[in-house]
PDB file of C-alpha atoms in Angstrom:
ATOM      1  CA  MET E 581      -0.040   0.088  -0.157  1.00 55.00           C
ATOM      2  CA  THR E 582       1.367   3.471  -0.958  1.00 55.00           C
ATOM      3  CA  ASN E 583       2.134   5.412   2.290  1.00 60.00           C
ATOM      4  CA  GLY E 584       0.926   8.781   1.095  1.00 56.00           C
ATOM      5  CA  ASN E 585       3.769  10.720   2.541  1.00 60.00           C
ATOM      6  CA  GLY E 586       4.225  13.009  -0.557  1.00 69.00           C
ATOM      7  CA  ALA E 587       3.089  16.664  -1.078  1.00 91.00           C
ATOM      8  CA  ASP E 588      -0.623  17.755  -0.968  1.00 92.00           C
ATOM      9  CA  LEU E 589      -2.436  16.859  -4.117  1.00 95.00           C
ATOM     10  CA  VAL E 590      -6.056  17.664  -3.002  1.00 96.00           C
ATOM     11  CA  VAL E 591      -6.784  20.578  -0.689  1.00 96.00           C
ATOM     12  CA  VAL E 592     -10.281  21.209   0.355  1.00 96.00           C
ATOM     13  CA  ARG E 593     -11.077  24.189   2.457  1.00 96.00           C
ATOM     14  CA  GLU E 594     -14.855  24.874   3.913  1.00 95.00           C
ATOM     15  CA  LEU E 595     -16.562  22.918   1.346  1.00 96.00           C
ATOM     16  CA  LYS E 596     -20.338  23.629   1.536  1.00 96.00           C
ATOM     17  CA  THR E 597     -22.972  22.041  -0.939  1.00 96.00           C
ATOM     18  CA  TYR E 598     -26.445  22.902  -0.304  1.00 96.00           C
ATOM     19  CA  PHE E 599     -29.551  21.792  -2.368  1.00 95.00           C
ATOM     20  CA  PRO E 600     -32.444  24.239  -2.428  1.00 93.00           C
ATOM     21  CA  VAL E 601     -36.050  23.104  -1.576  1.00 93.00           C
ATOM     22  CA  ARG E 602     -38.753  24.890  -3.709  1.00 91.00           C
ATOM     23  CA  SER E 603     -42.384  25.185  -2.607  1.00 89.00           C
ATOM     24  CA  GLY E 604     -45.341  27.143  -3.533  1.00 86.00           C
ATOM     25  CA  VAL E 605     -46.851  28.074  -7.025  1.00 87.00           C
ATOM     26  CA  LEU E 606     -43.845  30.239  -7.936  1.00 86.00           C
ATOM     27  CA  ARG E 607     -41.361  27.583  -6.868  1.00 88.00           C
ATOM     28  CA  ARG E 608     -39.450  29.890  -4.591  1.00 90.00           C
ATOM     29  CA  VAL E 609     -36.681  28.568  -2.293  1.00 88.00           C
ATOM     30  CA  SER E 610     -38.100  27.853   1.107  1.00 89.00           C
ATOM     31  CA  ALA E 611     -35.263  25.876   2.869  1.00 90.00           C
ATOM     32  CA  GLN E 612     -32.005  24.455   1.991  1.00 92.00           C
ATOM     33  CA  VAL E 613     -30.695  20.934   2.504  1.00 94.00           C
ATOM     34  CA  LYS E 614     -27.107  21.212   3.892  1.00 93.00           C
ATOM     35  CA  ALA E 615     -25.782  18.010   2.583  1.00 94.00           C
ATOM     36  CA  VAL E 616     -22.175  19.164   3.076  1.00 95.00           C
ATOM     37  CA  ASP E 617     -21.548  21.984   5.566  1.00 94.00           C
ATOM     38  CA  GLY E 618     -18.117  23.135   6.150  1.00 93.00           C
ATOM     39  CA  VAL E 619     -15.699  20.284   5.296  1.00 95.00           C
ATOM     40  CA  SER E 620     -11.866  20.637   5.120  1.00 96.00           C
ATOM     41  CA  PHE E 621      -9.173  18.108   4.573  1.00 96.00           C
ATOM     42  CA  VAL E 622      -6.066  17.353   2.360  1.00 96.00           C
ATOM     43  CA  ILE E 623      -5.363  14.314   0.399  1.00 97.00           C
ATOM     44  CA  LYS E 624      -1.594  13.597  -0.246  1.00 96.00           C
ATOM     45  CA  ARG E 625      -0.122  12.216  -3.331  1.00 96.00           C
ATOM     46  CA  GLY E 626      -0.199   8.397  -3.439  1.00 95.00           C
ATOM     47  CA  GLU E 627      -2.664   8.289  -0.319  1.00 96.00           C
ATOM     48  CA  CYS E 628      -5.841   6.737   0.086  1.00 97.00           C
ATOM     49  CA  LEU E 629      -8.225   8.700   2.300  1.00 97.00           C
ATOM     50  CA  GLY E 630     -11.252   6.831   3.633  1.00 97.00           C
ATOM     51  CA  LEU E 631     -14.414   8.822   3.961  1.00 97.00           C
ATOM     52  CA  VAL E 632     -17.119   6.963   6.144  1.00 95.00           C
ATOM     53  CA  GLY E 633     -20.355   7.513   7.855  1.00 91.00           C
ATOM     54  CA  GLU E 634     -23.882   6.568   7.825  1.00 88.00           C
ATOM     55  CA  SER E 635     -26.093   6.833   4.717  1.00 87.00           C
ATOM     56  CA  GLY E 636     -27.186  10.354   4.087  1.00 87.00           C
ATOM     57  CA  CYS E 637     -24.277  12.035   5.932  1.00 91.00           C
ATOM     58  CA  GLY E 638     -22.773  13.713   2.710  1.00 93.00           C
ATOM     59  CA  LYS E 639     -20.026  11.389   1.640  1.00 94.00           C
ATOM     60  CA  THR E 640     -20.916  10.991  -1.807  1.00 95.00           C
ATOM     61  CA  THR E 641     -21.900  14.825  -2.217  1.00 96.00           C
ATOM     62  CA  VAL E 642     -18.215  15.588  -1.090  1.00 96.00           C
ATOM     63  CA  GLY E 643     -16.862  13.232  -3.753  1.00 95.00           C
ATOM     64  CA  ARG E 644     -19.006  14.559  -6.566  1.00 95.00           C
ATOM     65  CA  SER E 645     -18.328  18.309  -5.531  1.00 94.00           C
ATOM     66  CA  LEU E 646     -14.640  17.799  -5.943  1.00 94.00           C
ATOM     67  CA  LEU E 647     -15.180  16.714  -9.379  1.00 92.00           C
ATOM     68  CA  ARG E 648     -17.871  19.270 -10.012  1.00 89.00           C
ATOM     69  CA  LEU E 649     -20.319  16.804 -10.920  1.00 91.00           C
ATOM     70  CA  VAL E 650     -22.262  18.614  -8.374  1.00 92.00           C
ATOM     71  CA  GLU E 651     -21.854  22.541  -8.245  1.00 90.00           C
ATOM     72  CA  PRO E 652     -20.770  23.481  -4.625  1.00 92.00           C
ATOM     73  CA  THR E 653     -22.409  26.386  -2.740  1.00 93.00           C
ATOM     74  CA  ALA E 654     -19.081  27.763  -1.103  1.00 93.00           C
ATOM     75  CA  GLY E 655     -15.631  26.795  -0.258  1.00 93.00           C
ATOM     76  CA  SER E 656     -12.697  25.997  -2.379  1.00 92.00           C
ATOM     77  CA  VAL E 657     -10.815  22.795  -3.891  1.00 93.00           C
ATOM     78  CA  ARG E 658      -7.406  22.894  -5.446  1.00 93.00           C
ATOM     79  CA  PHE E 659      -5.979  20.068  -7.344  1.00 94.00           C
ATOM     80  CA  ASP E 660      -2.256  20.034  -7.646  1.00 92.00           C
ATOM     81  CA  ASP E 661      -2.424  23.818  -6.745  1.00 90.00           C
ATOM     82  CA  VAL E 662      -5.005  24.403  -9.512  1.00 88.00           C
ATOM     83  CA  ASP E 663      -8.282  25.817  -8.535  1.00 88.00           C
ATOM     84  CA  VAL E 664     -11.043  23.217  -9.414  1.00 87.00           C
ATOM     85  CA  TRP E 665     -13.639  26.138  -9.293  1.00 80.00           C
ATOM     86  CA  PRO E 666     -11.976  29.020 -11.100  1.00 70.00           C
ATOM     87  CA  LYS E 667     -13.834  32.336 -10.904  1.00 60.00           C
ATOM     88  CA  ALA E 668     -13.941  32.357 -14.669  1.00 49.00           C
ATOM     89  CA  SER E 669     -16.386  29.413 -15.097  1.00 51.00           C
ATOM     90  CA  ALA E 670     -15.848  29.747 -18.878  1.00 51.00           C
ATOM     91  CA  ASP E 671     -12.269  28.377 -18.711  1.00 66.00           C
ATOM     92  CA  THR E 672     -13.366  25.146 -20.277  1.00 71.00           C
ATOM     93  CA  ARG E 673      -9.577  24.077 -21.102  1.00 72.00           C
ATOM     94  CA  THR E 674      -8.865  24.165 -17.432  1.00 76.00           C
ATOM     95  CA  LEU E 675     -11.912  21.993 -16.673  1.00 80.00           C
ATOM     96  CA  LYS E 676     -11.249  19.595 -19.427  1.00 81.00           C
ATOM     97  CA  ARG E 677      -7.603  19.039 -18.231  1.00 84.00           C
ATOM     98  CA  LEU E 678      -8.835  18.423 -14.834  1.00 87.00           C
ATOM     99  CA  ARG E 679     -11.448  16.048 -15.943  1.00 86.00           C
ATOM    100  CA  ARG E 680      -8.634  14.037 -17.339  1.00 90.00           C
ATOM    101  CA  GLU E 681      -6.720  14.161 -14.050  1.00 93.00           C
ATOM    102  CA  MET E 682      -9.675  13.528 -11.765  1.00 94.00           C
ATOM    103  CA  GLN E 683     -12.032  10.483 -12.332  1.00 95.00           C
ATOM    104  CA  ILE E 684     -14.730   8.538 -10.582  1.00 95.00           C
ATOM    105  CA  ILE E 685     -15.699   5.014  -9.923  1.00 95.00           C
ATOM    106  CA  PHE E 686     -19.461   4.781  -9.260  1.00 92.00           C
ATOM    107  CA  GLN E 687     -21.406   2.855  -6.682  1.00 89.00           C
ATOM    108  CA  ASP E 688     -23.765   1.089  -9.064  1.00 87.00           C
ATOM    109  CA  PRO E 689     -21.799  -0.455 -12.006  1.00 80.00           C
ATOM    110  CA  TYR E 690     -24.739  -1.063 -13.886  1.00 85.00           C
ATOM    111  CA  SER E 691     -26.652   2.196 -13.917  1.00 87.00           C
ATOM    112  CA  SER E 692     -23.384   3.939 -14.783  1.00 86.00           C
ATOM    113  CA  LEU E 693     -22.813   2.058 -17.981  1.00 90.00           C
ATOM    114  CA  ASP E 694     -24.953   2.632 -21.330  1.00 92.00           C
ATOM    115  CA  PRO E 695     -26.782  -0.733 -21.848  1.00 93.00           C
ATOM    116  CA  ARG E 696     -26.961   0.103 -25.670  1.00 94.00           C
ATOM    117  CA  VAL E 697     -23.297   0.423 -25.933  1.00 94.00           C
ATOM    118  CA  PRO E 698     -20.686  -2.357 -25.877  1.00 96.00           C
ATOM    119  CA  ILE E 699     -18.227  -1.926 -23.078  1.00 95.00           C
ATOM    120  CA  GLY E 700     -15.289  -1.522 -25.179  1.00 95.00           C
ATOM    121  CA  GLU E 701     -16.783   1.702 -26.461  1.00 94.00           C
ATOM    122  CA  SER E 702     -17.817   2.896 -22.945  1.00 94.00           C
ATOM    123  CA  VAL E 703     -14.144   2.416 -21.726  1.00 94.00           C
ATOM    124  CA  GLY E 704     -12.733   4.155 -24.797  1.00 93.00           C
ATOM    125  CA  GLU E 705     -15.173   7.157 -24.924  1.00 91.00           C
ATOM    126  CA  GLY E 706     -12.884   9.320 -22.687  1.00 90.00           C
ATOM    127  CA  LEU E 707      -9.907   8.405 -24.899  1.00 90.00           C
ATOM    128  CA  LEU E 708     -11.938   9.927 -27.961  1.00 90.00           C
ATOM    129  CA  ILE E 709     -12.998  12.923 -26.185  1.00 88.00           C
ATOM    130  CA  HIS E 710      -9.623  13.916 -24.931  1.00 87.00           C
ATOM    131  CA  GLY E 711      -8.042  13.648 -28.212  1.00 81.00           C
ATOM    132  CA  LEU E 712      -6.970   9.814 -29.245  1.00 75.00           C
ATOM    133  CA  ARG E 713      -8.770   9.877 -32.532  1.00 70.00           C
ATOM    134  CA  ASP E 714      -7.024   6.931 -34.034  1.00 81.00           C
ATOM    135  CA  GLY E 715      -9.481   4.091 -33.784  1.00 82.00           C
ATOM    136  CA  ARG E 716      -6.809   1.271 -33.728  1.00 89.00           C
ATOM    137  CA  GLN E 717      -4.711   3.002 -31.084  1.00 90.00           C
ATOM    138  CA  ARG E 718      -7.816   3.487 -29.023  1.00 91.00           C
ATOM    139  CA  HIS E 719      -8.897   0.011 -29.451  1.00 91.00           C
ATOM    140  CA  ARG E 720      -5.423  -1.277 -28.257  1.00 93.00           C
ATOM    141  CA  ALA E 721      -5.526   1.000 -25.348  1.00 93.00           C
ATOM    142  CA  VAL E 722      -8.973  -0.232 -24.356  1.00 94.00           C
ATOM    143  CA  LEU E 723      -7.945  -3.949 -24.440  1.00 95.00           C
ATOM    144  CA  ASP E 724      -4.862  -3.367 -22.578  1.00 95.00           C
ATOM    145  CA  MET E 725      -6.930  -1.705 -19.575  1.00 94.00           C
ATOM    146  CA  LEU E 726      -9.592  -4.448 -19.742  1.00 95.00           C
ATOM    147  CA  CYS E 727      -6.743  -7.064 -19.250  1.00 95.00           C
ATOM    148  CA  ARG E 728      -5.257  -4.992 -16.503  1.00 94.00           C
ATOM    149  CA  VAL E 729      -8.321  -5.272 -14.659  1.00 94.00           C
ATOM    150  CA  GLY E 730      -8.915  -8.802 -14.842  1.00 93.00           C
ATOM    151  CA  LEU E 731     -11.213  -9.308 -18.030  1.00 94.00           C
ATOM    152  CA  GLU E 732     -10.670 -10.670 -21.519  1.00 94.00           C
ATOM    153  CA  GLU E 733     -10.054  -9.048 -24.761  1.00 94.00           C
ATOM    154  CA  TYR E 734     -13.390 -10.443 -26.183  1.00 94.00           C
ATOM    155  CA  HIS E 735     -15.277  -8.841 -23.466  1.00 95.00           C
ATOM    156  CA  ALA E 736     -14.999  -5.456 -25.173  1.00 95.00           C
ATOM    157  CA  ARG E 737     -17.591  -6.492 -27.818  1.00 95.00           C
ATOM    158  CA  ARG E 738     -20.226  -7.617 -24.999  1.00 96.00           C
ATOM    159  CA  TYR E 739     -23.102  -5.421 -23.556  1.00 96.00           C
ATOM    160  CA  PRO E 740     -23.180  -4.604 -19.657  1.00 94.00           C
ATOM    161  CA  HIS E 741     -26.188  -7.028 -19.117  1.00 94.00           C
ATOM    162  CA  GLU E 742     -23.782  -9.896 -20.205  1.00 95.00           C
ATOM    163  CA  PHE E 743     -21.787  -9.273 -17.162  1.00 94.00           C
ATOM    164  CA  SER E 744     -21.862 -10.145 -13.351  1.00 91.00           C
ATOM    165  CA  GLY E 745     -21.720  -7.321 -10.752  1.00 89.00           C
ATOM    166  CA  GLY E 746     -18.123  -7.770  -9.980  1.00 91.00           C
ATOM    167  CA  GLN E 747     -17.273  -7.828 -13.717  1.00 93.00           C
ATOM    168  CA  ARG E 748     -19.136  -4.526 -14.213  1.00 93.00           C
ATOM    169  CA  GLN E 749     -17.182  -2.829 -11.439  1.00 93.00           C
ATOM    170  CA  ARG E 750     -13.962  -3.904 -12.978  1.00 94.00           C
ATOM    171  CA  ILE E 751     -15.185  -2.278 -16.215  1.00 95.00           C
ATOM    172  CA  GLY E 752     -16.146   0.914 -14.342  1.00 94.00           C
ATOM    173  CA  ILE E 753     -12.525   0.752 -12.890  1.00 95.00           C
ATOM    174  CA  ALA E 754     -11.026   0.201 -16.470  1.00 95.00           C
ATOM    175  CA  ARG E 755     -13.041   3.103 -17.466  1.00 94.00           C
ATOM    176  CA  ALA E 756     -11.886   5.457 -14.820  1.00 94.00           C
ATOM    177  CA  LEU E 757      -8.136   4.452 -15.519  1.00 94.00           C
ATOM    178  CA  ALA E 758      -8.410   4.762 -19.414  1.00 93.00           C
ATOM    179  CA  LEU E 759      -7.073   8.418 -19.264  1.00 92.00           C
ATOM    180  CA  ARG E 760      -4.217   7.556 -16.726  1.00 93.00           C
ATOM    181  CA  PRO E 761      -5.569   9.981 -14.021  1.00 95.00           C
ATOM    182  CA  ARG E 762      -3.746  10.808 -10.884  1.00 96.00           C
ATOM    183  CA  PHE E 763      -6.767  11.051  -8.458  1.00 97.00           C
ATOM    184  CA  ILE E 764      -9.802   8.800  -8.305  1.00 97.00           C
ATOM    185  CA  VAL E 765     -13.018   9.205  -6.278  1.00 97.00           C
ATOM    186  CA  CYS E 766     -14.244   5.686  -5.206  1.00 96.00           C
ATOM    187  CA  ASP E 767     -17.834   6.084  -4.520  1.00 94.00           C
ATOM    188  CA  GLU E 768     -18.597   2.951  -2.498  1.00 92.00           C
ATOM    189  CA  PRO E 769     -17.290   0.706  -5.225  1.00 91.00           C
ATOM    190  CA  VAL E 770     -17.690  -2.470  -3.437  1.00 90.00           C
ATOM    191  CA  SER E 771     -20.994  -1.988  -1.530  1.00 86.00           C
ATOM    192  CA  ALA E 772     -23.083  -3.653  -4.035  1.00 79.00           C
ATOM    193  CA  LEU E 773     -20.946  -6.758  -4.426  1.00 85.00           C
ATOM    194  CA  ASP E 774     -20.715 -10.116  -2.664  1.00 85.00           C
ATOM    195  CA  VAL E 775     -18.319 -10.325   0.254  1.00 84.00           C
ATOM    196  CA  SER E 776     -15.886 -12.555  -1.903  1.00 84.00           C
ATOM    197  CA  ILE E 777     -16.028 -10.257  -4.777  1.00 88.00           C
ATOM    198  CA  GLN E 778     -15.316  -7.299  -2.642  1.00 90.00           C
ATOM    199  CA  SER E 779     -11.996  -8.720  -1.540  1.00 90.00           C
ATOM    200  CA  GLN E 780     -10.991  -9.271  -5.211  1.00 92.00           C
ATOM    201  CA  VAL E 781     -12.066  -5.763  -6.178  1.00 92.00           C
ATOM    202  CA  LEU E 782     -10.378  -4.004  -3.066  1.00 93.00           C
ATOM    203  CA  ASN E 783      -7.140  -6.049  -3.901  1.00 93.00           C
ATOM    204  CA  LEU E 784      -7.183  -4.982  -7.509  1.00 94.00           C
ATOM    205  CA  LEU E 785      -7.611  -1.259  -6.477  1.00 95.00           C
ATOM    206  CA  ARG E 786      -4.628  -1.536  -4.111  1.00 95.00           C
ATOM    207  CA  ASP E 787      -2.519  -3.119  -6.962  1.00 95.00           C
ATOM    208  CA  LEU E 788      -3.690  -0.476  -9.452  1.00 95.00           C
ATOM    209  CA  GLN E 789      -2.713   2.159  -6.993  1.00 95.00           C
ATOM    210  CA  GLU E 790       0.751   0.943  -6.676  1.00 95.00           C
ATOM    211  CA  GLU E 791       1.184   0.329 -10.390  1.00 93.00           C
ATOM    212  CA  PHE E 792      -0.016   3.764 -11.633  1.00 94.00           C
ATOM    213  CA  GLY E 793       0.902   5.973  -8.490  1.00 95.00           C
ATOM    214  CA  LEU E 794      -2.857   6.756  -7.767  1.00 96.00           C
ATOM    215  CA  THR E 795      -4.427   8.834  -5.161  1.00 97.00           C
ATOM    216  CA  TYR E 796      -7.850   7.771  -3.894  1.00 97.00           C
ATOM    217  CA  LEU E 797     -10.566   9.334  -1.988  1.00 97.00           C
ATOM    218  CA  PHE E 798     -12.479   6.064  -0.740  1.00 97.00           C
ATOM    219  CA  ILE E 799     -16.034   6.454   0.187  1.00 96.00           C
ATOM    220  CA  ALA E 800     -17.706   3.729   2.244  1.00 93.00           C
ATOM    221  CA  HIS E 801     -19.894   2.890   5.201  1.00 88.00           C
ATOM    222  CA  ASN E 802     -18.205  -0.278   5.997  1.00 86.00           C
ATOM    223  CA  LEU E 803     -15.368   0.248   8.502  1.00 89.00           C
ATOM    224  CA  SER E 804     -13.844  -3.143   7.708  1.00 87.00           C
ATOM    225  CA  VAL E 805     -13.360  -2.210   4.071  1.00 90.00           C
ATOM    226  CA  VAL E 806     -11.892   1.246   4.908  1.00 92.00           C
ATOM    227  CA  GLU E 807      -9.376  -0.510   7.277  1.00 90.00           C
ATOM    228  CA  HIS E 808      -8.263  -2.667   4.461  1.00 89.00           C
ATOM    229  CA  ILE E 809      -7.353   0.028   1.807  1.00 93.00           C
ATOM    230  CA  SER E 810      -6.879   3.305   3.478  1.00 95.00           C
ATOM    231  CA  ASN E 811      -4.026   5.164   4.886  1.00 96.00           C
ATOM    232  CA  ARG E 812      -6.008   7.910   6.876  1.00 97.00           C
ATOM    233  CA  VAL E 813      -9.778   7.844   7.643  1.00 97.00           C
ATOM    234  CA  ALA E 814     -12.267  10.820   8.103  1.00 97.00           C
ATOM    235  CA  VAL E 815     -15.454  10.115   9.748  1.00 96.00           C
ATOM    236  CA  MET E 816     -18.465  12.152   8.602  1.00 96.00           C
ATOM    237  CA  TYR E 817     -21.833  12.881  10.486  1.00 95.00           C
ATOM    238  CA  LEU E 818     -24.620  15.138   8.955  1.00 94.00           C
ATOM    239  CA  GLY E 819     -22.483  17.140   6.447  1.00 94.00           C
ATOM    240  CA  LYS E 820     -19.522  17.639   8.963  1.00 95.00           C
ATOM    241  CA  ILE E 821     -16.132  15.655   9.596  1.00 96.00           C
ATOM    242  CA  VAL E 822     -16.030  14.672  13.270  1.00 96.00           C
ATOM    243  CA  GLU E 823     -12.790  12.869  13.321  1.00 97.00           C
ATOM    244  CA  LEU E 824      -9.599  12.356  11.080  1.00 97.00           C
ATOM    245  CA  THR E 825      -6.405  10.447  11.729  1.00 96.00           C
ATOM    246  CA  SER E 826      -4.518   7.549  10.505  1.00 96.00           C
ATOM    247  CA  ARG E 827      -6.186   4.337  10.002  1.00 95.00           C
ATOM    248  CA  GLU E 828      -3.994   2.664  12.740  1.00 94.00           C
ATOM    249  CA  GLU E 829      -4.958   5.425  15.332  1.00 94.00           C
ATOM    250  CA  LEU E 830      -8.600   5.505  14.479  1.00 94.00           C
ATOM    251  CA  PHE E 831      -9.085   1.717  15.091  1.00 92.00           C
ATOM    252  CA  ARG E 832      -6.715   1.946  18.145  1.00 91.00           C
ATOM    253  CA  ALA E 833      -8.255   4.794  20.005  1.00 92.00           C
ATOM    254  CA  PRO E 834     -11.410   6.584  18.448  1.00 93.00           C
ATOM    255  CA  LEU E 835     -12.042   9.686  20.250  1.00 94.00           C
ATOM    256  CA  HIS E 836     -15.454  10.912  19.076  1.00 95.00           C
ATOM    257  CA  PRO E 837     -18.405   9.253  20.629  1.00 94.00           C
ATOM    258  CA  TYR E 838     -19.978   8.730  17.074  1.00 94.00           C
ATOM    259  CA  THR E 839     -16.779   6.929  15.822  1.00 94.00           C
ATOM    260  CA  GLN E 840     -16.659   4.863  18.937  1.00 92.00           C
ATOM    261  CA  ALA E 841     -20.498   3.737  18.244  1.00 91.00           C
ATOM    262  CA  LEU E 842     -19.495   2.705  14.623  1.00 90.00           C
ATOM    263  CA  MET E 843     -16.401   0.815  15.920  1.00 89.00           C
ATOM    264  CA  SER E 844     -18.650  -1.180  18.475  1.00 86.00           C
ATOM    265  CA  ALA E 845     -20.848  -2.332  15.477  1.00 82.00           C
ATOM    266  CA  ILE E 846     -18.147  -3.942  13.662  1.00 80.00           C
ATOM    267  CA  PRO E 847     -18.472  -7.822  13.864  1.00 77.00           C
ATOM    268  CA  ILE E 848     -15.765  -9.861  15.459  1.00 76.00           C
ATOM    269  CA  PRO E 849     -14.951 -13.224  13.702  1.00 74.00           C
ATOM    270  CA  ASP E 850     -13.798 -14.779  16.993  1.00 71.00           C
ATOM    271  CA  PRO E 851     -17.123 -15.845  19.043  1.00 73.00           C
ATOM    272  CA  THR E 852     -15.187 -16.006  22.204  1.00 74.00           C
ATOM    273  CA  LEU E 853     -14.337 -12.354  22.205  1.00 73.00           C
ATOM    274  CA  LYS E 854     -17.096  -9.794  23.499  1.00 73.00           C
ATOM    275  CA  ARG E 855     -17.257  -6.175  22.742  1.00 72.00           C
ATOM    276  CA  GLU E 856     -19.524  -3.812  24.373  1.00 77.00           C
ATOM    277  CA  ARG E 857     -21.998  -2.543  21.926  1.00 80.00           C
ATOM    278  CA  ILE E 858     -22.952   0.951  21.920  1.00 82.00           C
ATOM    279  CA  VAL E 859     -26.559   1.727  20.874  1.00 79.00           C
ATOM    280  CA  LEU E 860     -27.307   5.032  19.363  1.00 84.00           C
ATOM    281  CA  LYS E 861     -30.776   6.217  20.179  1.00 82.00           C
ATOM    282  CA  GLY E 862     -33.181   8.062  17.811  1.00 79.00           C
ATOM    283  CA  ASP E 863     -32.884   8.914  14.298  1.00 82.00           C
ATOM    284  CA  VAL E 864     -30.367  10.947  12.195  1.00 84.00           C
ATOM    285  CA  PRO E 865     -31.667  14.524  12.318  1.00 89.00           C
ATOM    286  CA  SER E 866     -32.702  15.979   8.882  1.00 89.00           C
ATOM    287  CA  PRO E 867     -30.170  17.952   7.135  1.00 90.00           C
ATOM    288  CA  LEU E 868     -32.888  20.535   6.348  1.00 90.00           C
ATOM    289  CA  ASN E 869     -32.854  21.602   9.947  1.00 89.00           C
ATOM    290  CA  PRO E 870     -29.648  20.351  11.831  1.00 91.00           C
ATOM    291  CA  PRO E 871     -29.425  20.619  15.517  1.00 92.00           C
ATOM    292  CA  ALA E 872     -27.721  23.561  17.111  1.00 92.00           C
ATOM    293  CA  GLY E 873     -24.351  23.104  18.767  1.00 93.00           C
ATOM    294  CA  CYS E 874     -22.826  19.705  18.179  1.00 94.00           C
ATOM    295  CA  ARG E 875     -24.929  17.864  15.473  1.00 93.00           C
ATOM    296  CA  PHE E 876     -24.520  14.489  17.229  1.00 94.00           C
ATOM    297  CA  HIS E 877     -25.494  15.657  20.724  1.00 92.00           C
ATOM    298  CA  THR E 878     -29.173  14.615  20.112  1.00 92.00           C
ATOM    299  CA  ARG E 879     -27.888  10.803  20.093  1.00 92.00           C
ATOM    300  CA  CYS E 880     -24.613  11.077  22.006  1.00 92.00           C
ATOM    301  CA  PRO E 881     -24.716   9.068  25.201  1.00 89.00           C
ATOM    302  CA  LYS E 882     -22.035  11.345  26.827  1.00 90.00           C
ATOM    303  CA  ALA E 883     -23.571  14.800  25.693  1.00 90.00           C
ATOM    304  CA  LEU E 884     -23.012  17.771  27.886  1.00 91.00           C
ATOM    305  CA  ASP E 885     -25.273  20.987  28.237  1.00 91.00           C
ATOM    306  CA  LEU E 886     -22.511  22.642  26.369  1.00 93.00           C
ATOM    307  CA  CYS E 887     -22.967  20.280  23.469  1.00 93.00           C
ATOM    308  CA  SER E 888     -26.442  21.561  22.648  1.00 92.00           C
ATOM    309  CA  ALA E 889     -25.446  25.370  22.764  1.00 92.00           C
ATOM    310  CA  GLU E 890     -21.921  25.568  21.190  1.00 94.00           C
ATOM    311  CA  GLU E 891     -20.614  23.827  18.183  1.00 94.00           C
ATOM    312  CA  PRO E 892     -17.212  22.018  18.806  1.00 94.00           C
ATOM    313  CA  VAL E 893     -14.183  23.187  16.988  1.00 93.00           C
ATOM    314  CA  PHE E 894     -12.405  20.731  14.548  1.00 93.00           C
ATOM    315  CA  GLN E 895      -9.117  20.702  15.986  1.00 92.00           C
ATOM    316  CA  GLU E 896      -5.826  18.766  16.591  1.00 92.00           C
ATOM    317  CA  ALA E 897      -5.774  16.397  19.456  1.00 90.00           C
ATOM    318  CA  GLY E 898      -2.194  15.352  19.226  1.00 86.00           C
ATOM    319  CA  GLY E 899      -0.356  12.871  17.050  1.00 86.00           C
ATOM    320  CA  GLY E 900      -2.060  13.955  13.838  1.00 89.00           C
ATOM    321  CA  HIS E 901      -5.545  13.111  15.331  1.00 95.00           C
ATOM    322  CA  SER E 902      -8.220  15.702  14.574  1.00 95.00           C
ATOM    323  CA  VAL E 903     -11.711  15.908  16.445  1.00 96.00           C
ATOM    324  CA  ALA E 904     -14.664  17.973  16.772  1.00 95.00           C
ATOM    325  CA  CYS E 905     -15.755  17.256  20.411  1.00 95.00           C
ATOM    326  CA  HIS E 906     -16.268  19.054  23.694  1.00 93.00           C
ATOM    327  CA  LEU E 907     -15.241  15.941  25.455  1.00 91.00           C
ATOM    328  CA  VAL E 908     -11.680  16.014  24.083  1.00 87.00           C
ATOM    329  CA  ALA E 909      -9.690  18.749  25.507  1.00 64.00           C
TER     330      ALA E 909
END
């Protein structure tokens, strides 16, 4: 696994992505869904940063906002010191170059493929758009990439419905790698697969990271998967990052009560070992109207009076371990 000790490749500062809620005959904006609300982090070259949290916490929106598949509301993202959201939005050349450097692997490999197009054409479409016009060269590049992800050359002529879920995800990986990007957002790439296939795809992603020097943002809700592939882990809750540290430190000593609850839910393969289960009460609040103060205080078993009145600062707790919690001095 790449250690990720290089320079900063992706720098995210105070990222906010809100979705308007419209109502009435005139369809005026009556509220905002605060899907991502002030997120900051850095991803180093060659690193895999895991982003975990419950469904609906804003993980996928973060990944899509980095690539401008979703337009952000505020904040900044820099890729290799280039502004991903330049003030002059008409700078299409910069955006096109960034598209080549930054790719995504989608969660559902079937819905992300055109059912009417052979997968060879789907994988090679990016090469055509970005200037590789020679059909024979493009075809050879597609076949080479399919072989690298564990498929056969004759698969290029087949359609998406002819493949299993694991094979479709390999096609999605080949498509993302076709342009030889430096940064890939992996949006829950194994959550729709069987457990046995998950390990194969994860090992493939690790091997490709070593071979091509890739940098990953790996989005998942399964902490066991994140532990297998990530160098550092960021934990999200209701649009905010509540804890960020190295993989080893997070699994050794989680500091935030939400992270501790997530850790307690990880199954232990040894039936002789027992772990105290932390059961969170209540439902996740709506991002339409998030709680004041700490957003986790409505479900936190350790909440103080201060937690409902004042939002905790996301700050260093020592040893590269950052957390947003009033309980951590």
